[in-house]
Coordinates of C-alpha atoms in Angstrom, one line a residue:
X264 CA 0.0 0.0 0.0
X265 CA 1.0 3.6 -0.3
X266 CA 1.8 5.7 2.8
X267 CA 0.4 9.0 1.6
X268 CA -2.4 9.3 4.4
X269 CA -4.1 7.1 6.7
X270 CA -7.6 5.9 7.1
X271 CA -9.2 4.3 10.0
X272 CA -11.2 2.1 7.4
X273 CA -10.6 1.3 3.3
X274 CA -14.4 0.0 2.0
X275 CA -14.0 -2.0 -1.3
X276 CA -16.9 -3.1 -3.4
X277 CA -19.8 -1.9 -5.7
X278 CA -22.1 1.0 -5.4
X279 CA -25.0 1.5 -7.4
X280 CA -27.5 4.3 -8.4
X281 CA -30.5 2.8 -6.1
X282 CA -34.3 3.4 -7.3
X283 CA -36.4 3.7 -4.8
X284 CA -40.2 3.2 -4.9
X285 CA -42.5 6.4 -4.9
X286 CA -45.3 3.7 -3.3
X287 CA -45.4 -0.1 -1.9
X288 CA -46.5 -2.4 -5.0
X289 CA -44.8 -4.3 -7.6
X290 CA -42.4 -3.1 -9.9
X291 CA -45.0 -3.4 -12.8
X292 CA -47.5 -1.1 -10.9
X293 CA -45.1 1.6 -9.4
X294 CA -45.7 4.6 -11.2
X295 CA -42.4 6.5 -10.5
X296 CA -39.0 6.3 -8.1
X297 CA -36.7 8.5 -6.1
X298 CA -32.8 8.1 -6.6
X299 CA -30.9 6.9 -4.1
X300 CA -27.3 5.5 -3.4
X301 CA -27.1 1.6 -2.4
X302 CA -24.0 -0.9 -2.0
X303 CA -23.0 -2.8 1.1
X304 CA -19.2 -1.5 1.5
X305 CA -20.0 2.3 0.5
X306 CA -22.8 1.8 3.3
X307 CA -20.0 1.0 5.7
X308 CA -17.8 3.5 5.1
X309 CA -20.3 6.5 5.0
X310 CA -21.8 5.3 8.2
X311 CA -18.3 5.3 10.1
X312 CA -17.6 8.5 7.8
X313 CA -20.7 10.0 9.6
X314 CA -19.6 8.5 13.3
X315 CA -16.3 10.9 12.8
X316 CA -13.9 8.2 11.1
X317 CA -11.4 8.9 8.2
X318 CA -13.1 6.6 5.6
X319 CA -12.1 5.7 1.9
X320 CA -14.1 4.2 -0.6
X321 CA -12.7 2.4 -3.4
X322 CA -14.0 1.1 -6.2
X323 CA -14.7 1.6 -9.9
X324 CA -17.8 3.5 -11.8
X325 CA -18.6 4.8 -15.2
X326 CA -17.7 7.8 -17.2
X327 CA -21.9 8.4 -16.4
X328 CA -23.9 10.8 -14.8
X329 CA -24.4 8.0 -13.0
X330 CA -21.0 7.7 -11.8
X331 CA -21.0 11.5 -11.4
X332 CA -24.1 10.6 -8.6
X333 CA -22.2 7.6 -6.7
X334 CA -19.6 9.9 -6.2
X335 CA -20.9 13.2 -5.3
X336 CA -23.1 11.6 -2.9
X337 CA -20.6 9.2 -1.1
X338 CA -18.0 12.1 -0.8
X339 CA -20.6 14.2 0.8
X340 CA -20.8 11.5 3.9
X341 CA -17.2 13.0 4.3
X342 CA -16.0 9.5 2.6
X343 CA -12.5 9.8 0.5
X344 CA -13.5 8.9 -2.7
X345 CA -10.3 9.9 -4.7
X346 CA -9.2 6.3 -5.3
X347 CA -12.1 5.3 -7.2
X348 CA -11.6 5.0 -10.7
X349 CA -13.8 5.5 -13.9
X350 CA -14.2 3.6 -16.7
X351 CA -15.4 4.8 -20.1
X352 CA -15.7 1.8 -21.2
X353 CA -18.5 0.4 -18.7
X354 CA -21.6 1.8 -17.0
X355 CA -22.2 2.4 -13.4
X356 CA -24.2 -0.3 -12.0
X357 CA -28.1 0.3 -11.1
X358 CA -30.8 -1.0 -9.6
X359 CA -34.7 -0.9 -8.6
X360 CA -36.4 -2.3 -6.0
X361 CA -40.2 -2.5 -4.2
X362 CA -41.0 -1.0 -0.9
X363 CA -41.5 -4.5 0.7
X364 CA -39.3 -6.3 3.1
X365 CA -35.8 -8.2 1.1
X366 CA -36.5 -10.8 3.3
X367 CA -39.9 -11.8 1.8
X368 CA -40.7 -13.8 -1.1
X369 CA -43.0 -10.1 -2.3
X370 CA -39.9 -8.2 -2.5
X371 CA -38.4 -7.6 -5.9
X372 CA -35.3 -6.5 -6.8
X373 CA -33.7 -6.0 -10.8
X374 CA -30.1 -5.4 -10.9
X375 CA -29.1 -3.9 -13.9
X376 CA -24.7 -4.6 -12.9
X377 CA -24.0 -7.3 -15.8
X378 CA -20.4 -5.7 -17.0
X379 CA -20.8 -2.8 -14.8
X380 CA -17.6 -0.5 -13.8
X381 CA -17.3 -2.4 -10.9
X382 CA -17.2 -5.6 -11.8
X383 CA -13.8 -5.3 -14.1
X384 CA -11.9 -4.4 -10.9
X385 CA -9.0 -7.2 -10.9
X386 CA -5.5 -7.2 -9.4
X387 CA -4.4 -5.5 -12.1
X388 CA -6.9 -2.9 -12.2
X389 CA -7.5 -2.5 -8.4
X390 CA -3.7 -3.0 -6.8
X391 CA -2.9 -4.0 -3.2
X392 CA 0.0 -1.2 -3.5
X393 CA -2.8 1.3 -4.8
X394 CA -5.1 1.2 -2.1
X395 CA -4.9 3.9 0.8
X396 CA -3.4 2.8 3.5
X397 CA -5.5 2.0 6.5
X398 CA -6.1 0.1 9.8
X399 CA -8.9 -1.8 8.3
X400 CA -10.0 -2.9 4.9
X401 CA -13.5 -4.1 5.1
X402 CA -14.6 -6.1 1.9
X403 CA -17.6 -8.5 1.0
X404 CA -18.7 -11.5 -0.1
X405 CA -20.6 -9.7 -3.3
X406 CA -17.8 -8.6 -4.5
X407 CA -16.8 -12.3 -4.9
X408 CA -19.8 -13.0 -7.0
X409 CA -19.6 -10.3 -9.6
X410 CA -17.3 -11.7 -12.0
X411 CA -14.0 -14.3 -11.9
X412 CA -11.7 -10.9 -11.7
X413 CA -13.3 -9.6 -8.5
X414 CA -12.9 -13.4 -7.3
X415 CA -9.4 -13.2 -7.7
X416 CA -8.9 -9.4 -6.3
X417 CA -10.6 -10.3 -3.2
X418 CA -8.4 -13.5 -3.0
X419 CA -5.1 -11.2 -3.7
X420 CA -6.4 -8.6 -1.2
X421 CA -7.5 -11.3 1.8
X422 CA -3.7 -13.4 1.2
X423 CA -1.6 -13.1 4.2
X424 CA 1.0 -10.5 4.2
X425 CA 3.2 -9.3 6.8
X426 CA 2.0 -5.6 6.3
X427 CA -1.5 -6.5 5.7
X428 CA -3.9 -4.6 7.8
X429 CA -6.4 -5.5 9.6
X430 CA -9.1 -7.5 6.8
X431 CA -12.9 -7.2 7.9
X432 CA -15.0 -9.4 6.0
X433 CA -19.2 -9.2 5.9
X434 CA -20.1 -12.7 3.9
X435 CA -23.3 -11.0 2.5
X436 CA -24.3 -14.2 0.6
X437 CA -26.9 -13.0 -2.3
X438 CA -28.2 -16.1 -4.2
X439 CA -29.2 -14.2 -6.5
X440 CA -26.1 -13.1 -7.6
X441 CA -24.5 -16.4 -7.6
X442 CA -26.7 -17.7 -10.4
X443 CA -24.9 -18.8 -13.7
X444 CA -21.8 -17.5 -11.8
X445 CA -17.9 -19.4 -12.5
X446 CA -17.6 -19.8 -8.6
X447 CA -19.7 -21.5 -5.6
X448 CA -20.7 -20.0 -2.9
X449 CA -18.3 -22.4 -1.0
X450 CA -15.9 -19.3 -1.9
X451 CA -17.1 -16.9 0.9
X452 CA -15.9 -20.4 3.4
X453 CA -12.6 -19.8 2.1
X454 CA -12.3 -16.1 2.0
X455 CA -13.8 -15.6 5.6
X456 CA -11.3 -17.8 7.0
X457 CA -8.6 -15.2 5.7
X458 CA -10.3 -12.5 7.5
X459 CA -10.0 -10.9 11.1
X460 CA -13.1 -10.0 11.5
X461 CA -16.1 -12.1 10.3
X462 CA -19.4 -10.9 10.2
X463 CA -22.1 -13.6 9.3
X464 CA -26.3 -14.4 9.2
X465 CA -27.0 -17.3 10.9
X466 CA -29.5 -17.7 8.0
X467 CA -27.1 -16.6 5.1
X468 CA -24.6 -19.5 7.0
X469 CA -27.2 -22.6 6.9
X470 CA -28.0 -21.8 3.1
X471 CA -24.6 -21.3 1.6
X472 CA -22.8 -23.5 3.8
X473 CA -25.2 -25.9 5.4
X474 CA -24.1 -24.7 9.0
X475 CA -26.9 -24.5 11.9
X476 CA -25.8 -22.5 14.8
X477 CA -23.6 -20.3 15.7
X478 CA -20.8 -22.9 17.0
X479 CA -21.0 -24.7 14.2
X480 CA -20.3 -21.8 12.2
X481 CA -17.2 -21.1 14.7
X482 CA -16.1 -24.4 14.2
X483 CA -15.8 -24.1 10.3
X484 CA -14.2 -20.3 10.8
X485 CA -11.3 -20.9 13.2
X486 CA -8.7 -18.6 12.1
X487 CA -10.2 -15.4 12.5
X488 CA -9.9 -13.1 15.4
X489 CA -13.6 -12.6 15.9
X490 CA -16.4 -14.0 14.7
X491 CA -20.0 -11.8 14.7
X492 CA -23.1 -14.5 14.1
X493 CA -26.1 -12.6 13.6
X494 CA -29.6 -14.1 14.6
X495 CA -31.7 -11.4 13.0
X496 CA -34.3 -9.8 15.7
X497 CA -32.6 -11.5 18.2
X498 CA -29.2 -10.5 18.7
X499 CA -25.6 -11.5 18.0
X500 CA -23.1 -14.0 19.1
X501 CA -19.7 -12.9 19.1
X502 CA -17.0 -15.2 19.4
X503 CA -13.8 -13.6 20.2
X504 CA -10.3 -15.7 20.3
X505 CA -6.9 -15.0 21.6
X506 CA -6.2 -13.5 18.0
X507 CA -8.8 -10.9 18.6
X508 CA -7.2 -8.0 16.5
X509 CA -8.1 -5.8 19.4
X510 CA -8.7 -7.5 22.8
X511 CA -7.1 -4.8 25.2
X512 CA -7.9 -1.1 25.8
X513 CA -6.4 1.4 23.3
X514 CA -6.4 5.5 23.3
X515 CA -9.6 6.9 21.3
X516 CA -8.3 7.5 18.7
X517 CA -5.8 4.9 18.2
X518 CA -2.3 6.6 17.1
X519 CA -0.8 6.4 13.3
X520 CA 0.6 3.4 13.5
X521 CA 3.9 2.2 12.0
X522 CA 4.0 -0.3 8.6
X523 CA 3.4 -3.6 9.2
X524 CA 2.8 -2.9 13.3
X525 CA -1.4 -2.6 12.6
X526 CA -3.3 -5.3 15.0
X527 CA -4.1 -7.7 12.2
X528 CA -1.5 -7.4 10.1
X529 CA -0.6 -10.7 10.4
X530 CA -2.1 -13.7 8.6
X531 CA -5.0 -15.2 10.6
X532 CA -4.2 -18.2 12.7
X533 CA -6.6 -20.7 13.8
X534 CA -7.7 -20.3 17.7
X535 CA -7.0 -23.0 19.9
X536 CA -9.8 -25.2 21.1
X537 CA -11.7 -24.1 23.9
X538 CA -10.0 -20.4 24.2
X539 CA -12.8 -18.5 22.3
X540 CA -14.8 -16.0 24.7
X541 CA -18.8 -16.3 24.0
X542 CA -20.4 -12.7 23.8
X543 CA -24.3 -12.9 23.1
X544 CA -25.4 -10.0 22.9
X545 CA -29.6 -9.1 22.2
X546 CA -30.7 -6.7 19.8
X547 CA -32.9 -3.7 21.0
X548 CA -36.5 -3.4 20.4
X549 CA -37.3 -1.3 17.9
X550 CA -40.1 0.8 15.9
X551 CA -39.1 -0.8 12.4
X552 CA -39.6 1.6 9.1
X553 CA -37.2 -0.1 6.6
X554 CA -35.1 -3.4 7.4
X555 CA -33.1 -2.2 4.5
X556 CA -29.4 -1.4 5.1
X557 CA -29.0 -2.8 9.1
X558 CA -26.5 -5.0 8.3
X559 CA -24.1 -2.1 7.1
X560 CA -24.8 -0.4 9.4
X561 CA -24.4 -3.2 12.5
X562 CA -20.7 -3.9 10.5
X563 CA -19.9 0.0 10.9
X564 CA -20.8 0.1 14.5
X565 CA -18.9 -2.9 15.2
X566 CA -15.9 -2.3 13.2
X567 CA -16.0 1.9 15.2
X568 CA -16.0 0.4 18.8
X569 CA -13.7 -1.8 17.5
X570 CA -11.2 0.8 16.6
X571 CA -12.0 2.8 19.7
X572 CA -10.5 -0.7 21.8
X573 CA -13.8 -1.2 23.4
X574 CA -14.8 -4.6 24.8
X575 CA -16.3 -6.9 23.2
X576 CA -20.0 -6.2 24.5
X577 CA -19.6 -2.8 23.9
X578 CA -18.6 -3.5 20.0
X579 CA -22.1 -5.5 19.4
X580 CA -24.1 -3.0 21.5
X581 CA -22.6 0.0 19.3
X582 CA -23.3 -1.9 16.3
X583 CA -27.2 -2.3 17.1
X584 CA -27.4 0.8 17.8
X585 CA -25.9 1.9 14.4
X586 CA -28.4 -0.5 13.0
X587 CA -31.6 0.8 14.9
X588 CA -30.7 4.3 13.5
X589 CA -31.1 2.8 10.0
X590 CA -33.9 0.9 10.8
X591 CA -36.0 3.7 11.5
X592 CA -35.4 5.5 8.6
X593 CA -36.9 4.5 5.3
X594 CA -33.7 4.6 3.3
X595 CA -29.7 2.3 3.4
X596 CA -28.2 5.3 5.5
X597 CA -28.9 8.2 8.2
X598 CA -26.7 10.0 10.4
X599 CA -25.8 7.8 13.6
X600 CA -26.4 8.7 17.1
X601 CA -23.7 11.2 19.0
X602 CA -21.2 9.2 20.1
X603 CA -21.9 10.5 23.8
X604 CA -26.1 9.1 23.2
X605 CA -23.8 5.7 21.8
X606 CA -21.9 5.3 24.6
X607 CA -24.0 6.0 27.2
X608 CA -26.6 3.6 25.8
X609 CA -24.2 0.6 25.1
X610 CA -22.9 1.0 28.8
X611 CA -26.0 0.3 30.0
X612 CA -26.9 -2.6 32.8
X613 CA -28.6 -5.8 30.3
X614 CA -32.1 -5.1 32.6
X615 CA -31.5 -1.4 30.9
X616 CA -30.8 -2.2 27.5
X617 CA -33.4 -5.4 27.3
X618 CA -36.2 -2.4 28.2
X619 CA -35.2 0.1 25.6
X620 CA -37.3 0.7 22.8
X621 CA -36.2 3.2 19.9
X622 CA -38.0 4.7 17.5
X623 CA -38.0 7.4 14.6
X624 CA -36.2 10.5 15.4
X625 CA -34.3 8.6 18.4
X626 CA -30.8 9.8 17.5
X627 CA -31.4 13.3 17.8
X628 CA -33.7 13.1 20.7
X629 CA -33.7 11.6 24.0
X630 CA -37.6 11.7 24.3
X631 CA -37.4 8.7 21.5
X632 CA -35.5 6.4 23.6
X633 CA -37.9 4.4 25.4
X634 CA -37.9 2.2 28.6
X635 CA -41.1 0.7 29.5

């Protein structure tokens, strides 16, 4: 990597123009939509962006107006989007979806991405020694699925290296996307075993991999660090090893470090058996609007606390409350709550935090944040 400036977080993947729908219905019968920005990694990084974090986005988009969009509204997050490149060649990447739930069979999404910008980044056209140096580089599984050259980039980025930073890996499993695609599934196994930081669905887990529960899913993910299984409306277990990139206190914020001295920078080595701690942590109760965009958001939460060398409870509680921001919004991103209103919540006793109840308007007002 370069050494020209440090970032607390690099973000790699796809971003697409989003259309959003004026009115609930089927994409047939919706009579017009709002334009929006949408991609997993861009989510992350303008969320952390937002919760006072250097943040840089890379990635690649068309020569568009599209393009022109993507980055214009990315940047204004206060995410550094000066190493993403654009290609005259290829379009930006778009999509439309209906008002309803992803998670239901009713919900429709059309991806218009075949041979977008995006999908041509490679090794050759996205270099490890290009990138912006950082603590963290948080990638995704999607990126794996758009095309055999991301498949390899993400395997070139995730290979150990002494200097590597710190690799934070959301598996983001999208059937859909691996349809008619060179590689398996069975590829997110492998590249989340490279990572440090492994954030997983219990869900996405049983259907990609055939793994129920969250030990199980431990079991086939021993090398890295820490290990976030998500159980939806429920919570999150966390398993966190003696390789947990940041198990100790640290200064807020964490000092430039030196090359090759980032926690993480070495390559992942499996826990021994039985030295995992087991963090299970509930998510909070809250007034739902849009599930869209809570896992981003939960990832950017995590992955802040994370860098601020809280513990380990701390890091999940901070990432549902990143996500209940988003979930009572109707769009992928909002401004997060003051980190004092974060912290004060997330060190709250379990009988506290099991009573809260948040809804819209919560991170800018106290009166929102209920305890029955």
């Amino acid at each position: 990597m370069s050494a020209t400036a440090t970032a607390d977080v690099v973000c790699l993947g796809e971003s697409m123009v989003t259309f959003l729908p004026s009115r609930p219905g089927r994409l047939a019968d919706v009579p017009s939509f709002a334009r929006g920005i949408g991609g997993a990694e861009s989510n992350v990084a303008c969320a952390l962006a937002a919760a006072g974090h250097p943040t840089a986005w890379v990635s690649r988009v068309g020569a568009d107006g599209f393009g022109d969009h993507l980055l214009a509204a990315i940047a204004a997050y206060g995410v550094d989007t000066s190493y993403v490149r654009r290609d005259p060649a290829r379009p930006t990447g778009i999509y439309f979806r209906t008002a309803t739930d992803r998670a239901t069979d009713v919900h429709e999404v059309a991806y218009y991405r075949a041979g977008s910008a995006a999908s041509a980044m490679s090794p050759s056209t996205v270099p490890y020694d290009g990138l912006p140096p950082g603590r963290v580089l948080h990638v995704s599984g999607i990126t794996a699925a758009l095309s055999e050259d991301c498949l390899a980039l993400l395997r070139d980025l995730t290979a150990p290296r002494p200097e590597r930073p710190l690799i934070s890996f959301d598996v983001n499993h999208r059937p859909a996307l691996w349809r008619g695609s060179p590689a398996s599934p069975g590829v997110l196994l492998d590249l989340a075993r490279r990572a440090d930081v492994v954030f997983v669905g219990e869900d996405e887990a049983q259907e990609a991999w055939g793994l129920a529960g969250a030990s199980a899913i431990r079991e086939a993910l021993p090398e890295p660090g820490v290990v976030v299984v998500k159980h939806g409306a429920e919570g999150v277990t966390v398993f966190s090893g003696p390789t947990d990139p940041l198990p100790g206190p640290h200064p807020d914020p964490l000092p430039d470090p030196s090359p090759g001295s980032l926690p993480g920078s070495r390559p992942p080595a499996a826990a021994p058996a039985g030295t995992d701690t087991v963090t299970r942590v509930p998510a909070l109760r809250v007034d739902v609007v849009a599930p869209v965009g809570a896992g981003d958001a939960f990832a950017a939460g995590f992955l802040s606390a994370t860098l601020r060398g809280l513990p380990v409870r701390e890091r999940a509680r901070h990432g549902h409350l990143m996500a209940a921001a988003v979930l009572t919004v109707p769009g992928d991103l909002t401004a997060p709550p003051a980190r004092e209103l974060a912290d004060r919540l997330a060190a709250l006793d379990d009988d506290a935090w099991g009573r809260l109840r948040l809804g819209p308007g919560w991170t800018g007002d106290d009166t929102e944040v209920r305890t029955p």
